[in-house]
mmCIF file of N, CA and C in Angstrom:
data_model
loop_
_atom_site.group_PDB
_atom_site.id
_atom_site.type_symbol
_atom_site.label_atom_id
_atom_site.label_comp_id
_atom_site.label_asym_id
_atom_site.label_seq_id
_atom_site.Cartn_x
_atom_site.Cartn_y
_atom_site.Cartn_z
ATOM 1 N N MET A 1 137.962 93.951 117.289
ATOM 2 C CA MET A 1 136.921 93.119 118.063
ATOM 3 C C MET A 1 137.184 91.588 117.716
ATOM 4 N N ASN A 2 137.197 90.887 118.587
ATOM 5 C CA ASN A 2 137.550 89.315 118.379
ATOM 6 C C ASN A 2 136.203 88.799 118.440
ATOM 7 N N GLU A 3 135.863 88.256 117.265
ATOM 8 C CA GLU A 3 134.647 87.622 116.933
ATOM 9 C C GLU A 3 134.349 86.410 117.716
ATOM 10 N N ASP A 4 135.519 85.691 118.311
ATOM 11 C CA ASP A 4 135.490 84.462 118.909
ATOM 12 C C ASP A 4 134.591 84.555 120.428
ATOM 13 N N ASN A 5 134.772 85.872 120.951
ATOM 14 C CA ASN A 5 134.240 86.137 122.172
ATOM 15 C C ASN A 5 132.731 86.228 122.244
ATOM 16 N N ILE A 6 132.249 86.365 121.038
ATOM 17 C CA ILE A 6 130.626 86.648 121.029
ATOM 18 C C ILE A 6 130.108 84.981 121.277
ATOM 19 N N ILE A 7 130.732 83.950 120.859
ATOM 20 C CA ILE A 7 130.278 82.680 120.987
ATOM 21 C C ILE A 7 129.703 82.250 122.482
ATOM 22 N N ASN A 8 130.491 83.074 123.252
ATOM 23 C CA ASN A 8 130.271 82.724 124.818
ATOM 24 C C ASN A 8 128.735 83.275 125.043
ATOM 25 N N TYR A 9 128.265 84.466 124.486
ATOM 26 C CA TYR A 9 127.042 84.825 124.777
ATOM 27 C C TYR A 9 125.830 84.249 123.630
ATOM 28 N N LEU A 10 125.986 83.516 122.834
ATOM 29 C CA LEU A 10 125.166 83.131 121.830
ATOM 30 C C LEU A 10 124.260 82.063 122.608
ATOM 31 N N ALA A 11 123.057 82.285 122.423
ATOM 32 C CA ALA A 11 122.309 81.002 122.854
ATOM 33 C C ALA A 11 122.010 80.139 121.822
ATOM 34 N N GLU A 12 121.463 78.998 122.232
ATOM 35 C CA GLU A 12 121.125 77.910 121.313
ATOM 36 C C GLU A 12 119.978 78.201 120.485
ATOM 37 N N SER A 13 119.800 77.824 119.317
ATOM 38 C CA SER A 13 118.684 78.073 118.339
ATOM 39 C C SER A 13 117.476 78.082 118.896
ATOM 40 N N LYS A 14 117.140 76.753 119.634
ATOM 41 C CA LYS A 14 115.951 76.563 120.497
ATOM 42 C C LYS A 14 115.609 77.670 121.354
ATOM 43 N N ILE A 15 116.494 78.071 122.298
ATOM 44 C CA ILE A 15 116.468 79.005 123.338
ATOM 45 C C ILE A 15 116.209 80.434 122.764
ATOM 46 N N GLN A 16 116.842 80.781 121.475
ATOM 47 C CA GLN A 16 116.549 81.940 120.966
ATOM 48 C C GLN A 16 115.237 82.210 120.306
ATOM 49 N N ASN A 17 114.694 80.869 119.671
ATOM 50 C CA ASN A 17 113.302 81.011 118.938
ATOM 51 C C ASN A 17 112.343 81.234 120.199
ATOM 52 N N LYS A 18 112.470 80.578 121.255
ATOM 53 C CA LYS A 18 111.656 80.839 122.703
ATOM 54 C C LYS A 18 111.792 82.217 123.147
ATOM 55 N N LEU A 19 112.816 82.672 123.055
ATOM 56 C CA LEU A 19 113.111 84.243 123.493
ATOM 57 C C LEU A 19 112.572 85.044 122.507
ATOM 58 N N TRP A 20 112.542 84.882 121.241
ATOM 59 C CA TRP A 20 111.835 85.774 120.204
ATOM 60 C C TRP A 20 110.397 85.593 120.376
ATOM 61 N N ALA A 21 109.797 84.512 120.729
ATOM 62 C CA ALA A 21 108.492 84.181 120.704
ATOM 63 C C ALA A 21 107.790 84.666 122.008
ATOM 64 N N ASN A 22 108.576 84.930 123.011
ATOM 65 C CA ASN A 22 107.862 85.363 124.471
ATOM 66 C C ASN A 22 108.494 86.545 124.697
ATOM 67 N N CYS A 23 109.555 87.257 124.120
ATOM 68 C CA CYS A 23 110.176 88.557 125.047
ATOM 69 C C CYS A 23 109.299 89.620 124.866
ATOM 70 N N ILE A 24 109.729 90.515 125.761
ATOM 71 C CA ILE A 24 109.039 91.844 125.677
ATOM 72 C C ILE A 24 110.011 92.898 125.195
ATOM 73 N N PHE A 25 109.519 93.687 124.106
ATOM 74 C CA PHE A 25 110.315 94.664 123.343
ATOM 75 C C PHE A 25 110.273 96.032 124.133
ATOM 76 N N VAL A 26 111.308 96.346 124.437
ATOM 77 C CA VAL A 26 111.664 97.912 125.201
ATOM 78 C C VAL A 26 112.506 98.788 124.251
ATOM 79 N N PHE A 27 111.856 99.816 123.899
ATOM 80 C CA PHE A 27 112.569 100.766 123.088
ATOM 81 C C PHE A 27 113.127 101.948 124.093
ATOM 82 N N ASP A 28 114.322 102.480 123.499
ATOM 83 C CA ASP A 28 114.561 103.783 124.524
ATOM 84 C C ASP A 28 114.282 104.920 123.517
ATOM 85 N N THR A 29 114.537 106.031 124.334
ATOM 86 C CA THR A 29 113.633 107.297 123.684
ATOM 87 C C THR A 29 114.407 107.583 122.172
ATOM 88 N N SER A 30 115.654 107.403 122.118
ATOM 89 C CA SER A 30 116.349 107.748 120.775
ATOM 90 C C SER A 30 115.810 106.851 119.939
ATOM 91 N N ALA A 31 115.327 105.624 120.099
ATOM 92 C CA ALA A 31 114.817 104.621 119.074
ATOM 93 C C ALA A 31 113.492 105.122 118.709
ATOM 94 N N LEU A 32 112.588 105.633 119.580
ATOM 95 C CA LEU A 32 111.350 106.126 119.248
ATOM 96 C C LEU A 32 111.592 107.686 118.505
ATOM 97 N N LEU A 33 112.388 108.348 118.887
ATOM 98 C CA LEU A 33 112.571 109.638 118.325
ATOM 99 C C LEU A 33 112.987 109.589 116.760
ATOM 100 N N SER A 34 113.904 108.690 116.690
ATOM 101 C CA SER A 34 114.502 108.565 115.234
ATOM 102 C C SER A 34 113.199 108.044 114.298
ATOM 103 N N PHE A 35 112.227 107.564 114.654
ATOM 104 C CA PHE A 35 111.046 107.623 113.766
ATOM 105 C C PHE A 35 110.604 108.786 112.941
ATOM 106 N N TYR A 36 110.996 110.040 113.494
ATOM 107 C CA TYR A 36 110.623 111.306 112.872
ATOM 108 C C TYR A 36 111.616 111.545 111.743
ATOM 109 N N GLU A 37 112.784 110.843 111.585
ATOM 110 C CA GLU A 37 113.831 111.019 110.686
ATOM 111 C C GLU A 37 113.201 110.141 109.296
ATOM 112 N N PHE A 38 112.342 109.401 109.538
ATOM 113 C CA PHE A 38 112.101 108.393 108.394
ATOM 114 C C PHE A 38 110.872 109.028 107.603
ATOM 115 N N SER A 39 110.922 108.476 106.435
ATOM 116 C CA SER A 39 109.713 109.059 105.635
ATOM 117 C C SER A 39 108.353 108.549 106.141
ATOM 118 N N THR A 40 107.409 109.059 105.897
ATOM 119 C CA THR A 40 106.005 108.549 106.222
ATOM 120 C C THR A 40 105.713 107.226 105.633
ATOM 121 N N LYS A 41 106.152 107.103 104.383
ATOM 122 C CA LYS A 41 106.118 105.563 104.000
ATOM 123 C C LYS A 41 106.725 104.401 104.814
ATOM 124 N N THR A 42 108.014 104.712 105.071
ATOM 125 C CA THR A 42 108.881 103.807 106.016
ATOM 126 C C THR A 42 108.073 103.718 107.266
ATOM 127 N N GLN A 43 107.715 104.768 107.963
ATOM 128 C CA GLN A 43 107.059 104.818 109.192
ATOM 129 C C GLN A 43 105.920 103.667 109.135
ATOM 130 N N GLN A 44 105.219 103.870 107.967
ATOM 131 C CA GLN A 44 104.036 103.143 107.948
ATOM 132 C C GLN A 44 104.294 101.629 107.849
ATOM 133 N N ASN A 45 105.381 101.388 107.082
ATOM 134 C CA ASN A 45 105.837 100.103 106.728
ATOM 135 C C ASN A 45 106.315 99.375 108.097
ATOM 136 N N ILE A 46 107.073 100.345 108.922
ATOM 137 C CA ILE A 46 107.558 99.558 110.040
ATOM 138 C C ILE A 46 106.345 99.282 111.077
ATOM 139 N N PHE A 47 105.385 100.225 111.208
ATOM 140 C CA PHE A 47 103.996 100.104 111.904
ATOM 141 C C PHE A 47 103.165 98.809 111.366
ATOM 142 N N ASP A 48 103.136 98.705 110.220
ATOM 143 C CA ASP A 48 102.384 97.567 109.541
ATOM 144 C C ASP A 48 103.110 96.376 109.693
ATOM 145 N N THR A 49 104.329 96.273 109.642
ATOM 146 C CA THR A 49 105.286 94.912 109.459
ATOM 147 C C THR A 49 105.806 94.519 110.795
ATOM 148 N N THR A 50 106.054 95.546 111.352
ATOM 149 C CA THR A 50 106.672 95.069 112.938
ATOM 150 C C THR A 50 105.681 95.304 114.165
ATOM 151 N N PHE A 51 105.486 96.429 114.407
ATOM 152 C CA PHE A 51 104.808 96.732 115.631
ATOM 153 C C PHE A 51 103.289 96.109 115.605
ATOM 154 N N THR A 52 102.695 95.814 114.685
ATOM 155 C CA THR A 52 101.458 95.166 114.777
ATOM 156 C C THR A 52 101.628 93.656 115.076
ATOM 157 N N LYS A 53 102.755 92.931 114.938
ATOM 158 C CA LYS A 53 102.976 91.796 115.181
ATOM 159 C C LYS A 53 103.622 91.824 116.719
ATOM 160 N N ILE A 54 104.236 92.895 117.202
ATOM 161 C CA ILE A 54 104.583 92.972 118.737
ATOM 162 C C ILE A 54 103.996 93.783 119.617
ATOM 163 N N LYS A 55 102.658 94.346 119.100
ATOM 164 C CA LYS A 55 102.113 95.380 120.020
ATOM 165 C C LYS A 55 101.720 94.708 121.470
ATOM 166 N N GLU A 56 101.457 93.474 121.770
ATOM 167 C CA GLU A 56 101.099 93.096 122.921
ATOM 168 C C GLU A 56 102.242 92.658 123.664
ATOM 169 N N ARG A 57 103.420 92.890 123.132
ATOM 170 C CA ARG A 57 104.666 92.457 123.938
ATOM 171 C C ARG A 57 105.391 93.924 123.956
ATOM 172 N N LEU A 58 105.051 95.038 123.791
ATOM 173 C CA LEU A 58 105.764 96.397 123.560
ATOM 174 C C LEU A 58 105.542 96.881 124.827
ATOM 175 N N TRP A 59 106.751 97.547 125.295
ATOM 176 C CA TRP A 59 106.635 98.123 126.829
ATOM 177 C C TRP A 59 107.278 99.553 126.663
ATOM 178 N N ILE A 60 106.836 100.610 127.007
ATOM 179 C CA ILE A 60 107.470 101.885 127.018
ATOM 180 C C ILE A 60 107.414 102.190 128.563
ATOM 181 N N PRO A 61 108.746 102.477 129.037
ATOM 182 C CA PRO A 61 108.738 102.654 130.623
ATOM 183 C C PRO A 61 108.470 104.138 130.635
ATOM 184 N N GLY A 62 107.978 104.522 131.855
ATOM 185 C CA GLY A 62 107.774 105.546 132.165
ATOM 186 C C GLY A 62 108.698 106.912 131.855
ATOM 187 N N HIS A 63 109.932 106.379 132.171
ATOM 188 C CA HIS A 63 110.997 107.639 131.960
ATOM 189 C C HIS A 63 111.232 107.783 130.398
ATOM 190 N N VAL A 64 110.974 106.782 129.595
ATOM 191 C CA VAL A 64 111.414 106.894 128.265
ATOM 192 C C VAL A 64 110.094 107.859 127.687
ATOM 193 N N GLU A 65 108.883 107.631 128.166
ATOM 194 C CA GLU A 65 107.578 108.428 127.857
ATOM 195 C C GLU A 65 108.036 109.873 127.999
ATOM 196 N N PHE A 66 108.397 110.088 129.446
ATOM 197 C CA PHE A 66 109.022 111.337 129.601
ATOM 198 C C PHE A 66 109.812 111.963 128.709
ATOM 199 N N GLU A 67 110.953 111.500 128.692
ATOM 200 C CA GLU A 67 112.203 111.840 127.619
ATOM 201 C C GLU A 67 111.403 112.100 126.379
ATOM 202 N N TYR A 68 110.793 111.250 125.774
ATOM 203 C CA TYR A 68 110.050 111.205 124.532
ATOM 204 C C TYR A 68 109.139 112.699 124.326
ATOM 205 N N LEU A 69 108.316 112.681 125.218
ATOM 206 C CA LEU A 69 107.344 113.932 125.318
ATOM 207 C C LEU A 69 108.281 115.304 125.402
ATOM 208 N N LYS A 70 109.531 115.358 126.334
ATOM 209 C CA LYS A 70 110.291 116.187 126.345
ATOM 210 C C LYS A 70 111.071 116.712 125.232
ATOM 211 N N ASN A 71 111.428 115.755 124.382
ATOM 212 C CA ASN A 71 112.422 116.140 123.292
ATOM 213 C C ASN A 71 111.669 116.034 121.911
ATOM 214 N N ARG A 72 110.563 115.731 121.906
ATOM 215 C CA ARG A 72 109.755 115.560 120.855
ATOM 216 C C ARG A 72 109.792 116.552 120.017
ATOM 217 N N LYS A 73 109.278 117.995 120.335
ATOM 218 C CA LYS A 73 109.404 119.110 119.349
ATOM 219 C C LYS A 73 110.655 119.324 118.880
ATOM 220 N N ILE A 74 111.720 119.183 119.983
ATOM 221 C CA ILE A 74 113.046 119.302 119.441
ATOM 222 C C ILE A 74 113.588 118.839 118.098
ATOM 223 N N VAL A 75 112.980 117.567 118.170
ATOM 224 C CA VAL A 75 113.583 116.540 117.141
ATOM 225 C C VAL A 75 112.837 116.869 115.916
ATOM 226 N N ILE A 76 111.449 116.899 115.976
ATOM 227 C CA ILE A 76 110.638 117.411 115.129
ATOM 228 C C ILE A 76 111.086 118.862 114.157
ATOM 229 N N ASN A 77 111.519 119.689 115.132
ATOM 230 C CA ASN A 77 112.079 121.007 114.325
ATOM 231 C C ASN A 77 113.186 120.822 113.740
ATOM 232 N N LYS A 78 114.232 119.910 114.591
ATOM 233 C CA LYS A 78 115.416 119.647 113.852
ATOM 234 C C LYS A 78 115.340 118.836 112.373
ATOM 235 N N VAL A 79 114.361 117.983 112.262
ATOM 236 C CA VAL A 79 113.975 117.138 111.185
ATOM 237 C C VAL A 79 113.635 118.370 109.975
ATOM 238 N N TYR A 80 112.587 119.134 110.329
ATOM 239 C CA TYR A 80 112.065 120.150 109.606
ATOM 240 C C TYR A 80 113.127 120.828 109.016
ATOM 241 N N ASN A 81 114.037 121.524 109.877
ATOM 242 C CA ASN A 81 114.866 122.436 109.427
ATOM 243 C C ASN A 81 115.962 121.717 108.581
ATOM 244 N N ASP A 82 116.322 120.499 108.665
ATOM 245 C CA ASP A 82 117.319 119.803 108.076
ATOM 246 C C ASP A 82 116.740 119.605 106.307
ATOM 247 N N LYS A 83 115.316 119.132 106.596
ATOM 248 C CA LYS A 83 114.724 118.843 105.230
ATOM 249 C C LYS A 83 114.109 120.054 104.555
ATOM 250 N N TYR A 84 113.695 121.171 105.291
ATOM 251 C CA TYR A 84 112.913 122.325 104.424
ATOM 252 C C TYR A 84 113.544 123.416 104.570
ATOM 253 N N ALA A 85 114.747 123.752 105.279
ATOM 254 C CA ALA A 85 115.476 125.174 105.376
ATOM 255 C C ALA A 85 115.865 125.416 104.143
ATOM 256 N N LYS A 86 116.310 124.510 103.336
ATOM 257 C CA LYS A 86 116.940 124.729 102.050
ATOM 258 C C LYS A 86 115.836 125.293 101.172
ATOM 259 N N LEU A 87 114.682 124.280 101.006
ATOM 260 C CA LEU A 87 113.449 124.805 99.970
ATOM 261 C C LEU A 87 112.966 126.186 100.414
ATOM 262 N N ASN A 88 112.993 126.518 101.893
ATOM 263 C CA ASN A 88 112.364 127.802 102.398
ATOM 264 C C ASN A 88 113.172 128.861 101.636
ATOM 265 N N GLU A 89 114.699 128.661 101.677
ATOM 266 C CA GLU A 89 115.564 129.663 101.186
ATOM 267 C C GLU A 89 115.575 129.760 99.799
ATOM 268 N N GLU A 90 115.364 128.743 99.006
ATOM 269 C CA GLU A 90 115.487 128.658 97.471
ATOM 270 C C GLU A 90 114.082 129.043 96.931
ATOM 271 N N LYS A 91 112.930 128.745 97.448
ATOM 272 C CA LYS A 91 111.844 128.845 97.088
ATOM 273 C C LYS A 91 110.824 130.007 97.642
ATOM 274 N N PHE A 92 110.442 129.671 98.679
ATOM 275 C CA PHE A 92 109.724 130.531 99.590
ATOM 276 C C PHE A 92 110.070 131.929 99.729
ATOM 277 N N ILE A 93 111.201 132.196 100.019
ATOM 278 C CA ILE A 93 111.620 133.441 100.290
ATOM 279 C C ILE A 93 111.633 134.227 98.931
ATOM 280 N N PRO A 94 112.154 133.532 97.891
ATOM 281 C CA PRO A 94 112.193 134.348 96.441
ATOM 282 C C PRO A 94 110.757 134.435 96.266
ATOM 283 N N ILE A 95 109.881 133.667 96.382
ATOM 284 C CA ILE A 95 108.263 133.893 96.029
ATOM 285 C C ILE A 95 107.549 135.156 97.001
ATOM 286 N N MET A 96 108.117 135.046 98.130
ATOM 287 C CA MET A 96 107.803 136.421 98.927
ATOM 288 C C MET A 96 108.259 137.531 98.451
ATOM 289 N N LYS A 97 109.390 137.749 97.928
ATOM 290 C CA LYS A 97 110.068 138.947 97.472
ATOM 291 C C LYS A 97 109.413 139.243 96.267
ATOM 292 N N HIS A 98 108.995 138.265 95.247
ATOM 293 C CA HIS A 98 108.339 138.670 94.155
ATOM 294 C C HIS A 98 106.870 139.245 94.311
ATOM 295 N N ILE A 99 106.257 138.661 95.425
ATOM 296 C CA ILE A 99 104.960 139.262 95.868
ATOM 297 C C ILE A 99 104.997 140.673 96.392
ATOM 298 N N LYS A 100 105.977 141.125 97.184
ATOM 299 C CA LYS A 100 106.097 142.390 97.674
ATOM 300 C C LYS A 100 106.393 143.209 96.227
ATOM 301 N N GLY A 101 107.422 142.876 95.370
ATOM 302 C CA GLY A 101 107.325 143.653 94.196
ATOM 303 C C GLY A 101 106.259 143.762 93.492
ATOM 304 N N ILE A 102 105.395 142.759 93.368
ATOM 305 C CA ILE A 102 103.792 142.875 92.587
ATOM 306 C C ILE A 102 103.183 143.990 93.421
ATOM 307 N N SER A 103 103.021 143.840 94.716
ATOM 308 C CA SER A 103 102.364 144.824 95.676
ATOM 309 C C SER A 103 102.621 146.205 95.255
ATOM 310 N N SER A 104 104.014 146.495 95.021
ATOM 311 C CA SER A 104 104.854 147.914 94.901
ATOM 312 C C SER A 104 104.211 148.406 93.438
ATOM 313 N N VAL A 105 104.362 147.427 92.641
ATOM 314 C CA VAL A 105 103.779 147.810 91.153
ATOM 315 C C VAL A 105 102.195 148.056 91.170
ATOM 316 N N VAL A 106 101.501 147.318 91.827
ATOM 317 C CA VAL A 106 99.961 147.492 91.976
ATOM 318 C C VAL A 106 99.693 148.741 92.600
ATOM 319 N N ASN A 107 100.312 149.084 93.661
ATOM 320 C CA ASN A 107 100.129 150.416 94.556
ATOM 321 C C ASN A 107 100.370 151.636 93.515
ATOM 322 N N ALA A 108 101.646 151.489 92.765
ATOM 323 C CA ALA A 108 102.132 152.549 91.808
ATOM 324 C C ALA A 108 101.126 152.747 90.817
ATOM 325 N N LEU A 109 100.492 151.649 90.136
ATOM 326 C CA LEU A 109 99.713 151.607 89.128
ATOM 327 C C LEU A 109 98.168 152.274 89.563
ATOM 328 N N SER A 110 97.796 151.796 90.779
ATOM 329 C CA SER A 110 96.843 152.435 91.363
ATOM 330 C C SER A 110 96.866 154.184 91.572
ATOM 331 N N ASN A 111 98.037 154.172 92.045
ATOM 332 C CA ASN A 111 98.062 155.864 92.224
ATOM 333 C C ASN A 111 98.184 156.558 91.015
ATOM 334 N N ASP A 112 98.766 155.949 89.910
ATOM 335 C CA ASP A 112 98.877 156.581 88.583
ATOM 336 C C ASP A 112 97.449 156.904 88.062
ATOM 337 N N THR A 113 96.674 155.947 88.176
ATOM 338 C CA THR A 113 95.452 156.117 87.426
ATOM 339 C C THR A 113 94.353 156.637 88.294
ATOM 340 N N LYS A 114 94.572 157.484 89.278
ATOM 341 C CA LYS A 114 93.587 157.825 90.371
ATOM 342 C C LYS A 114 92.891 159.129 89.480
ATOM 343 N N LYS A 115 93.210 159.716 88.685
ATOM 344 C CA LYS A 115 92.718 160.888 87.960
ATOM 345 C C LYS A 115 91.818 160.400 86.752
ATOM 346 N N LYS A 116 92.073 159.202 86.451
ATOM 347 C CA LYS A 116 91.579 158.783 84.993
ATOM 348 C C LYS A 116 90.530 157.763 85.529
ATOM 349 N N ILE A 117 89.188 158.320 85.486
ATOM 350 C CA ILE A 117 88.204 157.638 86.234
ATOM 351 C C ILE A 117 87.617 156.347 85.497
ATOM 352 N N ARG A 118 87.555 156.619 84.266
ATOM 353 C CA ARG A 118 87.155 155.314 83.338
ATOM 354 C C ARG A 118 87.965 154.104 83.429
ATOM 355 N N ILE A 119 89.115 154.522 83.384
ATOM 356 C CA ILE A 119 90.463 153.475 83.280
ATOM 357 C C ILE A 119 90.486 153.113 84.665
ATOM 358 N N ARG A 120 90.452 153.814 85.628
ATOM 359 C CA ARG A 120 90.354 153.617 87.056
ATOM 360 C C ARG A 120 89.484 152.526 87.404
ATOM 361 N N ILE A 121 88.147 152.249 87.231
ATOM 362 C CA ILE A 121 87.098 151.505 87.698
ATOM 363 C C ILE A 121 87.720 150.033 87.349
ATOM 364 N N LEU A 122 88.260 150.016 85.825
ATOM 365 C CA LEU A 122 88.756 148.617 85.666
ATOM 366 C C LEU A 122 89.805 148.250 86.232
ATOM 367 N N ILE A 123 90.768 148.924 86.253
ATOM 368 C CA ILE A 123 92.173 148.706 86.953
ATOM 369 C C ILE A 123 92.106 148.463 88.296
ATOM 370 N N VAL A 124 91.216 149.348 89.184
ATOM 371 C CA VAL A 124 90.962 149.008 90.458
ATOM 372 C C VAL A 124 90.303 147.583 90.804
ATOM 373 N N GLN A 125 89.298 147.288 89.983
ATOM 374 C CA GLN A 125 88.999 145.703 90.035
ATOM 375 C C GLN A 125 90.021 144.737 89.853
ATOM 376 N N PHE A 126 90.872 144.983 88.763
ATOM 377 C CA PHE A 126 91.942 144.068 88.470
ATOM 378 C C PHE A 126 92.823 144.061 89.568
ATOM 379 N N LEU A 127 93.306 145.249 90.192
ATOM 380 C CA LEU A 127 94.265 145.469 91.374
ATOM 381 C C LEU A 127 93.791 144.953 92.478
ATOM 382 N N MET A 128 92.499 144.874 92.635
ATOM 383 C CA MET A 128 92.214 144.169 94.034
ATOM 384 C C MET A 128 91.832 142.842 93.899
ATOM 385 N N ASN A 129 91.697 142.350 92.870
ATOM 386 C CA ASN A 129 91.697 140.861 92.563
ATOM 387 C C ASN A 129 93.149 140.375 92.616
ATOM 388 N N LEU A 130 94.120 141.055 92.152
ATOM 389 C CA LEU A 130 95.312 140.730 92.162
ATOM 390 C C LEU A 130 96.168 140.838 93.797
ATOM 391 N N LYS A 131 95.736 141.803 94.489
ATOM 392 C CA LYS A 131 96.100 141.974 95.839
ATOM 393 C C LYS A 131 95.231 140.786 96.568
ATOM 394 N N VAL A 132 94.382 140.405 96.396
ATOM 395 C CA VAL A 132 93.587 139.453 97.253
ATOM 396 C C VAL A 132 94.319 137.959 96.813
ATOM 397 N N ASN A 133 94.729 137.871 95.720
ATOM 398 C CA ASN A 133 95.427 136.635 95.376
ATOM 399 C C ASN A 133 96.747 136.666 95.918
ATOM 400 N N ALA A 134 97.541 137.778 95.802
ATOM 401 C CA ALA A 134 98.905 137.865 96.262
ATOM 402 C C ALA A 134 98.757 137.533 97.882
ATOM 403 N N ILE A 135 97.759 138.326 98.643
ATOM 404 C CA ILE A 135 97.498 138.010 100.252
ATOM 405 C C ILE A 135 97.383 136.474 100.265
ATOM 406 N N TYR A 136 96.572 135.838 99.561
ATOM 407 C CA TYR A 136 96.221 134.604 99.660
ATOM 408 C C TYR A 136 97.497 133.685 99.589
ATOM 409 N N LEU A 137 98.270 133.927 98.405
ATOM 410 C CA LEU A 137 99.361 133.088 98.357
ATOM 411 C C LEU A 137 100.345 133.253 99.487
ATOM 412 N N GLN A 138 100.451 134.626 99.977
ATOM 413 C CA GLN A 138 101.435 134.842 100.996
ATOM 414 C C GLN A 138 101.041 133.876 102.239
ATOM 415 N N ARG A 139 99.469 133.891 102.397
ATOM 416 C CA ARG A 139 99.051 133.041 103.706
ATOM 417 C C ARG A 139 99.360 131.691 103.638
ATOM 418 N N VAL A 140 99.285 131.076 102.239
ATOM 419 C CA VAL A 140 99.517 129.795 101.977
ATOM 420 C C VAL A 140 101.043 129.305 102.118
ATOM 421 N N ILE A 141 101.900 130.236 101.941
ATOM 422 C CA ILE A 141 103.308 129.991 101.927
ATOM 423 C C ILE A 141 103.587 130.053 103.494
ATOM 424 N N ILE A 142 103.070 130.917 103.937
ATOM 425 C CA ILE A 142 103.422 131.130 105.604
ATOM 426 C C ILE A 142 102.968 130.020 106.318
ATOM 427 N N ASN A 143 101.814 129.660 106.150
ATOM 428 C CA ASN A 143 101.052 128.575 106.659
ATOM 429 C C ASN A 143 101.748 127.177 106.357
ATOM 430 N N SER A 144 102.418 126.884 105.157
ATOM 431 C CA SER A 144 102.914 125.800 104.926
ATOM 432 C C SER A 144 104.300 125.613 105.576
ATOM 433 N N LYS A 145 104.892 126.595 106.334
ATOM 434 C CA LYS A 145 106.139 126.433 106.744
ATOM 435 C C LYS A 145 106.162 125.509 108.125
#
């Protein structure tokens, strides 16, 4: 690219300052959707440092709004999968397998102690607490996805 060609399109400093002071900012759909790829801290920083200064001069065309709303869930799912699919495979799935294993052991222990009444009462209480906690942990993992 020939950098000399850009000189024809540059405005004088005075005109540039006036333009920045009075222009209307228009974002396209991809610019708005890219915010989902930023960390929460970065998003907040952009909102606090930039959008608060230009909020009176910010315009979102109707078609941009339409495309944004149409593609929003797709982008959110893509970002989620890119960031958390590995975590799910490496952490949550093994935890779920361990919970299933614990449940099997609990059921086997419960069946083994059915005839021994005294021990059974204590073990049943322990096993019920263990089952409740395992079910709770499963729900926490499933709801965090």
